[in-house]
Amino acid sequence: MAWDRNQMAARAANELQDGYYVNLGIGIPTLVANNIPSGIEVTLQSENGMLGIGPFPLEGEEDADLINAGKQTISELPMSAYFDSAASFAMIRGGHIDLTVLGAMEVAQNGDIANWMIPGKMIKGMGGAMDLVAGVKKIIVVMDHCAKDGSPKFIPSCTLPLTGKNVVDLIITDLCVFHRSNHESSFKLIELAQGVSADDVKAKTTADYVVEL
Amino acid sequence: MAKKLYPDARSALKGLLHDNMLIAAGGFGLCGVPERLIDAIVESKVSGLTVASNNAGIDEEGLGKLLRTRQIRKMMSSYVGENKEFERQYLAGELEVEFCPQGTLAERMRAGGAGIPGFYTKTGVGTQVAEGKDVKIFDGEEYVMERGIFADLAIIKAWKSDDSGNIVFRKTARNFNLPAATCGKVCIVEVEEIVPVGSFDPDCIHLPGVYVQRMILGAPYDKKIEFRTVREKESV
């Protein structure tokens, strides 16, 4: 039994603290917004120029001028604020955002992340991912433990073009959680999904890590 | 004061377009895209363009129209995932692309507009983006040098302008429109509404008129939504 997408998002949401300003990536990270623990208030940032993202609008209330970074229609909250893209990335690069949750294609044991390009295949571009991993205080990666072909994604060193070097703090997969307390130390396996053993993780991981369950 | 208002996009662009020029364009996805000006640039048949814009539109919208007509030689963008024609031209080697992290692209426009030819950022350190660029250590951390963008022309979309060219944007349609406006030798803005001077609270102007040389009334707009997402009405 591994975690499903929603359980992975819920695990990431456990990292949120009251008063945090948070940027959520596209895909599973977006689901974190539905799992914010009760009693905690966080402000979501959208890098296209908004703080205080509200829920999807009611039907008929969609506004083409009000979208998130995934280009989906959203709504505003009483405390929302708008700004331009340069100001948006000033707050990201300047270390004013507390936490970001991103997807990844590969994470290396030294904290490198690759999530923007497969040479010759995928050429969508990095969007704001390089700025986020360079500037946000805490970087959480949520990803499937293995790629569709079964190959591990937490590996000794990235094979794909990097998004950031030595930036990842926490990795949440469908099998487990790896954490490191600073950018000089190794990742530690700190948590297993229900029904998953440390040996299961070991069999599907090529990166070096310390077991500290 | 010299009149900034032009009757339409074609006349506003008169004398400003030439082959191989650099254009900075506002917009994020299909939100806040200067579509009237893009249509007029398509009509002008100017070619060999380099366009600095966060995205490249989708196949039939925004800058996608200028890609379809092959008037763009090079794009400077952060994300082009929604455009099949872009992908085809790029993989076939017909289109040059300079991928630029989104925040770096915005800052390069802002810097250009502020008279700053280069700056150091930690975004992209140790990645392909830093290759061939100066890397310098400040306080023990590596930073990569990025260049300000000085565009021949900026084209942007805004919500309202007053007669003097003071600009107000609406919600997330501000995005790249503000930094793009500042980095052009000439900036043309298309707006949904033009109001008399004195209509705006001077404390609430997003882009002062000094940055705007020409403007047009682009309305009526049929604004496009890329991904329409809604929630159910909660039952009482």
Coordinates of C-alpha atoms in Angstrom, one line a residue:
Chain A
M1 CA 0.0 0.0 0.0
A2 CA 1.5 3.2 -1.1
W3 CA 0.2 6.8 -0.7
D4 CA -2.0 8.1 -3.4
R5 CA -1.7 11.7 -4.8
N6 CA -4.0 13.1 -2.2
Q7 CA -2.2 11.4 0.7
M8 CA 1.2 12.7 -0.7
A9 CA -0.3 16.2 -0.8
A10 CA -1.6 15.9 2.7
R11 CA 1.8 14.8 4.0
A12 CA 3.3 17.9 2.3
A13 CA 0.6 20.1 3.9
N14 CA 1.8 18.8 7.4
E15 CA 4.9 20.9 6.8
L16 CA 2.9 24.1 6.7
Q17 CA 3.0 26.5 9.7
D18 CA 0.7 29.2 10.7
G19 CA 1.5 32.5 8.9
Y20 CA 3.5 30.9 6.1
Y21 CA 3.6 32.4 2.6
V22 CA 3.6 29.4 0.2
N23 CA 4.0 28.8 -3.5
L24 CA 2.5 25.6 -4.9
G25 CA 3.6 24.1 -8.2
I26 CA 1.4 22.5 -10.8
G27 CA 0.1 18.9 -10.4
I28 CA 0.1 17.1 -7.1
P29 CA 1.5 20.2 -5.3
T30 CA -1.7 22.1 -6.2
L31 CA -3.6 19.5 -4.1
V32 CA -1.8 20.7 -1.0
A33 CA -4.2 23.6 -0.9
N34 CA -7.1 21.2 -0.2
N35 CA -5.2 19.7 2.7
I36 CA -4.2 22.6 4.9
P37 CA -4.5 21.5 8.5
S38 CA -7.2 23.2 10.5
G39 CA -6.2 26.0 12.7
I40 CA -3.4 27.1 10.4
E41 CA -3.6 30.0 8.1
V42 CA -1.3 30.2 5.1
T43 CA -1.2 32.7 2.2
L44 CA -0.7 31.2 -1.2
Q45 CA 1.4 33.0 -3.8
S46 CA 0.9 32.7 -7.5
E47 CA 4.0 33.8 -9.4
N48 CA 2.1 35.5 -12.2
G49 CA 1.4 38.2 -9.6
M50 CA -0.9 37.5 -6.7
L51 CA -0.8 36.8 -3.0
G52 CA -3.9 35.3 -1.4
I53 CA -5.2 32.8 -4.0
G54 CA -8.9 31.9 -3.4
P55 CA -10.7 28.8 -4.5
F56 CA -11.9 28.1 -8.1
P57 CA -14.7 30.5 -8.9
L58 CA -18.3 29.5 -9.0
E59 CA -19.6 28.8 -12.4
G60 CA -20.4 32.0 -14.2
E61 CA -18.0 34.0 -12.1
E62 CA -14.8 33.1 -14.0
D63 CA -12.7 36.1 -14.9
A64 CA -10.1 35.9 -17.7
D65 CA -8.0 38.5 -15.8
L66 CA -7.8 36.3 -12.7
I67 CA -5.7 33.1 -13.2
N68 CA -3.1 31.2 -11.3
A69 CA 0.4 30.2 -12.6
G70 CA -1.2 27.1 -14.2
K71 CA -3.5 29.4 -16.2
Q72 CA -6.6 28.1 -14.3
T73 CA -9.4 30.5 -13.3
I74 CA -9.3 31.3 -9.6
S75 CA -10.9 33.8 -7.2
E76 CA -9.7 36.4 -4.8
L77 CA -9.9 36.7 -1.0
P78 CA -10.4 39.8 1.2
M79 CA -6.7 40.0 1.8
S80 CA -5.5 39.3 -1.8
A81 CA -2.9 41.6 -3.4
Y82 CA -1.8 41.9 -7.0
F83 CA 1.6 42.9 -8.4
D84 CA 3.6 42.6 -11.5
S85 CA 6.0 39.7 -12.5
A86 CA 9.2 41.5 -11.5
A87 CA 7.7 42.3 -8.0
S88 CA 6.5 38.7 -7.8
F89 CA 9.9 37.2 -8.3
A90 CA 11.6 39.8 -6.2
M91 CA 9.6 38.3 -3.2
I92 CA 10.5 34.8 -4.4
R93 CA 14.2 35.4 -5.1
G94 CA 14.5 37.7 -2.1
G95 CA 13.7 34.9 0.4
H96 CA 10.3 36.3 1.4
I97 CA 8.4 33.1 0.6
D98 CA 8.6 30.4 3.3
L99 CA 7.9 27.2 1.4
T100 CA 7.4 25.8 -2.0
V101 CA 6.1 22.4 -3.1
L102 CA 7.3 21.2 -6.6
G103 CA 7.2 18.1 -8.7
A104 CA 10.4 16.6 -10.1
M105 CA 11.7 14.2 -12.7
E106 CA 14.9 13.5 -10.7
V107 CA 16.3 14.4 -7.3
A108 CA 20.0 13.6 -6.5
Q109 CA 21.3 12.6 -3.1
N110 CA 23.1 16.0 -2.9
G111 CA 19.9 17.9 -3.2
D112 CA 20.1 18.7 -7.0
I113 CA 16.7 18.8 -8.7
A114 CA 15.8 18.3 -12.4
N115 CA 12.2 19.0 -13.5
W116 CA 12.2 21.2 -16.6
M117 CA 13.7 19.5 -19.6
I118 CA 14.2 16.2 -21.4
P119 CA 16.7 17.0 -24.1
G120 CA 15.3 16.3 -27.6
K121 CA 11.8 15.5 -26.1
M122 CA 10.2 17.9 -23.7
I123 CA 11.0 21.6 -24.4
K124 CA 8.3 23.4 -22.4
G125 CA 10.7 25.6 -20.4
M126 CA 11.5 26.1 -16.7
G127 CA 8.8 28.7 -16.0
G128 CA 9.4 30.0 -12.5
A129 CA 10.9 26.7 -11.1
M130 CA 14.6 27.9 -11.2
D131 CA 13.7 31.1 -9.3
L132 CA 11.6 29.2 -6.7
V133 CA 14.3 26.7 -5.9
A134 CA 16.9 29.4 -5.7
G135 CA 15.0 31.8 -3.5
V136 CA 12.3 30.1 -1.4
K137 CA 13.4 29.2 2.2
K138 CA 12.2 25.5 2.2
I139 CA 12.0 23.3 -0.9
I140 CA 9.7 20.3 -0.8
V141 CA 9.6 17.9 -3.7
V142 CA 6.5 15.7 -4.2
M143 CA 7.0 13.0 -6.8
D144 CA 6.3 9.3 -7.6
H145 CA 9.1 7.2 -6.2
C146 CA 9.8 5.6 -9.6
A147 CA 9.3 6.8 -13.1
K148 CA 6.7 5.1 -15.3
D149 CA 9.3 2.6 -16.6
G150 CA 10.1 1.7 -13.0
S151 CA 13.5 3.4 -12.8
P152 CA 14.2 5.3 -9.5
K153 CA 13.9 9.0 -9.4
F154 CA 15.9 9.6 -6.2
I155 CA 19.4 8.9 -7.6
P156 CA 23.1 9.4 -7.0
S157 CA 23.3 12.3 -9.4
C158 CA 20.9 13.8 -11.9
T159 CA 21.1 12.8 -15.5
L160 CA 18.7 15.5 -16.8
P161 CA 19.5 19.2 -17.1
L162 CA 19.3 20.7 -13.6
T163 CA 16.7 23.2 -12.3
G164 CA 18.7 23.9 -9.2
K165 CA 21.9 22.7 -7.4
N166 CA 21.8 21.5 -3.8
V167 CA 18.4 23.0 -3.0
V168 CA 16.0 20.3 -1.9
D169 CA 15.1 20.0 1.8
L170 CA 12.3 17.3 1.8
I171 CA 11.2 14.6 -0.6
I172 CA 7.8 13.1 -0.4
T173 CA 7.1 10.1 -2.6
D174 CA 4.3 7.6 -2.8
L175 CA 6.4 5.3 -0.6
C176 CA 8.2 7.4 2.0
V177 CA 9.7 10.7 3.2
F178 CA 13.3 11.8 3.0
H179 CA 14.5 14.8 4.9
R180 CA 17.7 16.7 5.6
S181 CA 18.2 19.4 8.1
N182 CA 20.8 21.4 6.1
H183 CA 22.4 21.5 2.7
E184 CA 25.6 19.8 3.9
S185 CA 24.0 16.7 5.4
S186 CA 22.7 13.5 3.8
F187 CA 19.0 12.8 3.3
K188 CA 17.4 10.6 6.0
L189 CA 14.6 8.2 5.4
I190 CA 12.3 9.4 8.2
E191 CA 8.8 8.0 7.4
L192 CA 7.2 5.1 5.4
A193 CA 3.8 5.0 3.8
Q194 CA 1.5 2.5 5.5
G195 CA 2.4 -1.1 4.4
V196 CA 5.8 0.0 2.9
S197 CA 9.0 -1.4 4.4
A198 CA 12.4 0.1 4.5
D199 CA 13.5 -2.8 2.3
D200 CA 10.9 -1.8 -0.3
V201 CA 12.3 1.7 -0.4
K202 CA 15.9 0.4 -0.6
A203 CA 15.0 -1.8 -3.6
K204 CA 13.6 1.2 -5.5
T205 CA 16.2 3.8 -4.6
T206 CA 19.7 4.2 -6.0
A207 CA 20.6 7.4 -4.0
D208 CA 22.5 7.1 -0.7
Y209 CA 20.6 7.9 2.4
V210 CA 20.5 7.2 6.1
V211 CA 17.7 5.2 7.7
E212 CA 16.3 7.1 10.7
L213 CA 12.8 5.8 11.2
Chain B
M1 CA 1.0 67.8 -24.2
A2 CA 1.6 65.8 -27.4
K3 CA -1.3 63.5 -28.0
K4 CA -0.5 59.8 -27.3
L5 CA -3.8 58.4 -28.5
Y6 CA -3.8 56.8 -32.0
P7 CA -7.0 55.7 -33.8
D8 CA -5.9 52.1 -34.2
A9 CA -3.0 49.6 -33.8
R10 CA -1.7 50.0 -37.4
S11 CA -1.3 53.8 -37.1
A12 CA 0.2 53.5 -33.6
L13 CA 2.9 51.1 -35.0
K14 CA 3.6 53.4 -37.9
G15 CA 7.4 54.2 -38.3
L16 CA 8.3 51.9 -35.5
L17 CA 8.6 48.4 -37.1
H18 CA 11.7 47.1 -38.9
D19 CA 13.0 43.7 -39.7
N20 CA 15.2 42.0 -37.0
M21 CA 14.1 44.2 -34.2
L22 CA 13.6 43.3 -30.6
I23 CA 10.1 43.5 -29.2
A24 CA 9.2 43.1 -25.5
A25 CA 5.6 41.9 -25.0
G26 CA 3.5 41.7 -21.9
G27 CA 1.1 38.9 -20.9
F28 CA 1.1 35.6 -19.0
G29 CA -0.5 32.8 -21.0
L30 CA -3.6 34.4 -22.6
C31 CA -4.0 36.9 -19.7
G32 CA -3.2 40.5 -20.5
V33 CA -1.9 39.9 -24.0
P34 CA -1.7 42.9 -26.4
E35 CA -3.7 41.2 -29.1
R36 CA -4.7 44.2 -31.2
L37 CA -1.0 45.2 -31.6
I38 CA 0.0 41.6 -32.3
D39 CA -2.6 41.4 -35.1
A40 CA -1.3 44.6 -36.6
I41 CA 2.3 43.3 -36.5
V42 CA 1.1 40.2 -38.3
E43 CA -0.5 42.5 -40.9
S44 CA 2.7 44.5 -41.3
K45 CA 4.7 41.5 -42.5
V46 CA 7.8 42.7 -40.6
S47 CA 10.1 39.7 -40.0
G48 CA 13.2 38.3 -38.3
L49 CA 11.7 39.5 -35.0
T50 CA 13.2 38.6 -31.6
V51 CA 10.4 38.7 -29.0
A52 CA 10.9 38.7 -25.3
S53 CA 7.7 37.4 -23.7
N54 CA 7.1 35.0 -20.9
N55 CA 5.0 32.7 -23.1
A56 CA 4.6 32.2 -26.9
G57 CA 0.8 32.1 -26.9
I58 CA -1.2 29.1 -28.0
D59 CA -1.6 27.9 -31.6
E60 CA -4.2 30.4 -32.7
E61 CA -3.9 33.1 -30.0
G62 CA -1.4 35.7 -28.9
L63 CA 2.2 35.4 -30.2
G64 CA 1.2 32.1 -31.7
K65 CA -0.1 34.1 -34.6
L66 CA 3.3 35.6 -35.3
L67 CA 4.9 32.2 -35.0
R68 CA 2.5 30.8 -37.5
T69 CA 3.4 33.4 -40.1
R70 CA 7.2 32.8 -39.4
Q71 CA 7.8 36.4 -38.5
I72 CA 9.6 35.5 -35.3
R73 CA 13.2 34.4 -35.6
K74 CA 13.9 34.1 -31.9
M75 CA 11.9 33.9 -28.7
M76 CA 13.2 34.8 -25.2
S77 CA 10.7 33.0 -22.9
S78 CA 10.4 30.9 -19.7
Y79 CA 7.6 28.6 -20.7
V80 CA 6.2 27.6 -24.1
G81 CA 4.4 24.4 -23.2
E82 CA 1.0 25.3 -24.7
N83 CA 2.1 25.8 -28.3
K84 CA 2.4 22.9 -30.7
E85 CA 3.6 25.1 -33.7
F86 CA 6.3 26.5 -31.5
E87 CA 7.5 23.0 -30.6
R88 CA 7.5 22.0 -34.2
Q89 CA 9.5 25.0 -35.4
Y90 CA 11.9 24.7 -32.5
L91 CA 12.6 20.9 -33.0
A92 CA 13.0 21.5 -36.8
G93 CA 15.6 24.2 -36.1
E94 CA 13.5 27.0 -37.7
L95 CA 13.1 28.9 -34.5
E96 CA 15.8 30.0 -32.0
V97 CA 14.9 30.0 -28.4
E98 CA 16.6 31.5 -25.4
F99 CA 15.0 29.9 -22.3
C100 CA 15.1 32.3 -19.4
P101 CA 13.9 31.6 -15.9
Q102 CA 10.6 33.5 -15.4
G103 CA 11.9 35.8 -12.6
T104 CA 15.1 36.4 -14.4
L105 CA 13.2 37.4 -17.6
A106 CA 11.0 39.8 -15.5
E107 CA 14.0 41.3 -13.8
R108 CA 15.9 41.6 -17.1
M109 CA 13.0 43.8 -18.4
R110 CA 12.8 45.7 -15.2
A111 CA 16.6 46.3 -15.2
G112 CA 16.6 47.4 -18.9
G113 CA 13.9 49.9 -18.1
A114 CA 15.8 51.1 -15.1
G115 CA 19.0 51.7 -17.0
I116 CA 20.8 48.7 -15.5
P117 CA 22.7 46.7 -18.2
G118 CA 23.4 43.7 -16.0
F119 CA 22.8 42.2 -12.5
Y120 CA 23.7 39.1 -10.5
T121 CA 21.2 36.5 -9.4
K122 CA 21.3 33.1 -7.8
T123 CA 18.6 31.8 -10.1
G124 CA 20.1 29.3 -12.5
V125 CA 23.5 28.9 -10.8
G126 CA 24.9 25.5 -11.7
T127 CA 22.4 24.9 -14.5
Q128 CA 22.4 25.3 -18.3
V129 CA 21.1 28.8 -17.8
A130 CA 24.5 29.9 -16.3
E131 CA 26.6 28.4 -19.1
G132 CA 28.8 31.0 -20.7
K133 CA 27.8 33.7 -18.2
D134 CA 30.0 35.4 -15.6
V135 CA 29.6 33.8 -12.2
K136 CA 30.7 35.8 -9.1
I137 CA 30.8 35.0 -5.4
F138 CA 29.2 37.4 -3.0
D139 CA 29.4 36.6 0.7
G140 CA 30.4 33.0 -0.1
E141 CA 27.5 32.3 -2.5
E142 CA 27.6 32.0 -6.2
Y143 CA 25.6 34.3 -8.5
V144 CA 25.2 34.5 -12.2
M145 CA 25.3 37.7 -14.3
E146 CA 22.2 38.4 -16.4
R147 CA 21.8 41.2 -18.9
G148 CA 19.1 43.9 -18.8
I149 CA 16.8 43.9 -21.9
F150 CA 16.7 47.1 -23.9
A151 CA 13.9 46.5 -26.5
D152 CA 13.3 48.5 -29.6
L153 CA 9.6 48.4 -28.9
A154 CA 7.4 47.3 -26.0
I155 CA 3.8 46.3 -26.6
I156 CA 1.5 45.9 -23.7
K157 CA -2.2 45.5 -22.7
A158 CA -3.7 47.4 -19.7
W159 CA -7.2 47.9 -18.3
K160 CA -7.5 51.7 -18.3
S161 CA -5.4 54.7 -19.2
D162 CA -6.1 58.3 -18.7
D163 CA -5.5 60.9 -21.5
S164 CA -1.9 61.5 -20.3
G165 CA -1.0 57.8 -20.5
N166 CA -1.1 56.9 -16.8
I167 CA -2.0 53.2 -16.6
V168 CA -4.0 50.9 -14.3
F169 CA -4.0 47.2 -14.8
R170 CA -6.6 44.7 -13.6
K171 CA -6.0 41.7 -11.3
T172 CA -3.4 39.1 -12.6
A173 CA -3.4 40.8 -16.1
R174 CA -0.7 43.1 -14.8
N175 CA 2.0 40.3 -14.9
F176 CA 4.8 41.1 -17.5
N177 CA 3.0 44.1 -18.9
L178 CA 4.6 46.5 -16.3
P179 CA 8.2 45.4 -16.6
A180 CA 7.9 45.0 -20.4
A181 CA 6.5 48.6 -20.8
T182 CA 9.5 50.1 -19.1
C183 CA 12.2 48.4 -21.2
G184 CA 11.1 49.6 -24.6
K185 CA 12.6 52.6 -26.4
V186 CA 9.0 53.2 -27.3
C187 CA 6.0 51.6 -25.5
I188 CA 2.6 51.2 -27.1
V189 CA -0.2 50.3 -24.8
E190 CA -3.7 49.0 -25.8
V191 CA -6.4 49.5 -23.2
E192 CA -10.0 48.6 -22.6
E193 CA -11.0 52.1 -21.6
I194 CA -9.6 55.6 -21.7
V195 CA -10.7 58.1 -19.0
P196 CA -10.1 61.8 -18.6
V197 CA -7.1 63.0 -16.6
G198 CA -8.0 63.3 -13.0
S199 CA -10.1 60.2 -13.0
F200 CA -7.4 58.1 -11.2
D201 CA -6.3 58.6 -7.6
P202 CA -2.6 59.6 -8.2
D203 CA -1.7 57.2 -5.4
C204 CA -3.2 54.2 -7.3
I205 CA -1.5 54.5 -10.7
H206 CA 0.4 51.3 -11.6
L207 CA 2.5 52.6 -14.5
P208 CA 3.1 56.4 -14.7
G209 CA 2.6 57.9 -18.2
V210 CA 6.3 58.7 -18.6
Y211 CA 6.7 55.1 -19.8
V212 CA 3.9 55.3 -22.4
Q213 CA 4.5 57.0 -25.8
R214 CA 1.5 55.8 -27.8
M215 CA -1.8 54.2 -26.9
I216 CA -4.9 52.8 -28.5
L217 CA -8.4 51.9 -27.4
G218 CA -8.5 48.1 -28.1
A219 CA -12.1 47.4 -26.9
P220 CA -14.2 45.5 -27.2
Y221 CA -12.2 42.5 -26.1
D222 CA -13.3 38.9 -26.1
K223 CA -11.0 37.7 -23.4
K224 CA -9.8 34.1 -23.7
I225 CA -9.5 31.6 -20.8
E226 CA -6.9 28.8 -21.2
F227 CA -8.2 26.5 -18.5
R228 CA -11.6 27.2 -17.1
T229 CA -11.9 25.7 -13.6
V230 CA -14.9 26.2 -11.4
R231 CA -16.2 24.9 -8.0
E232 CA -19.6 23.5 -7.2
K233 CA -22.0 25.8 -5.2
E234 CA -21.8 24.5 -1.7
S235 CA -25.2 23.1 -0.7
V236 CA -26.8 24.8 2.4

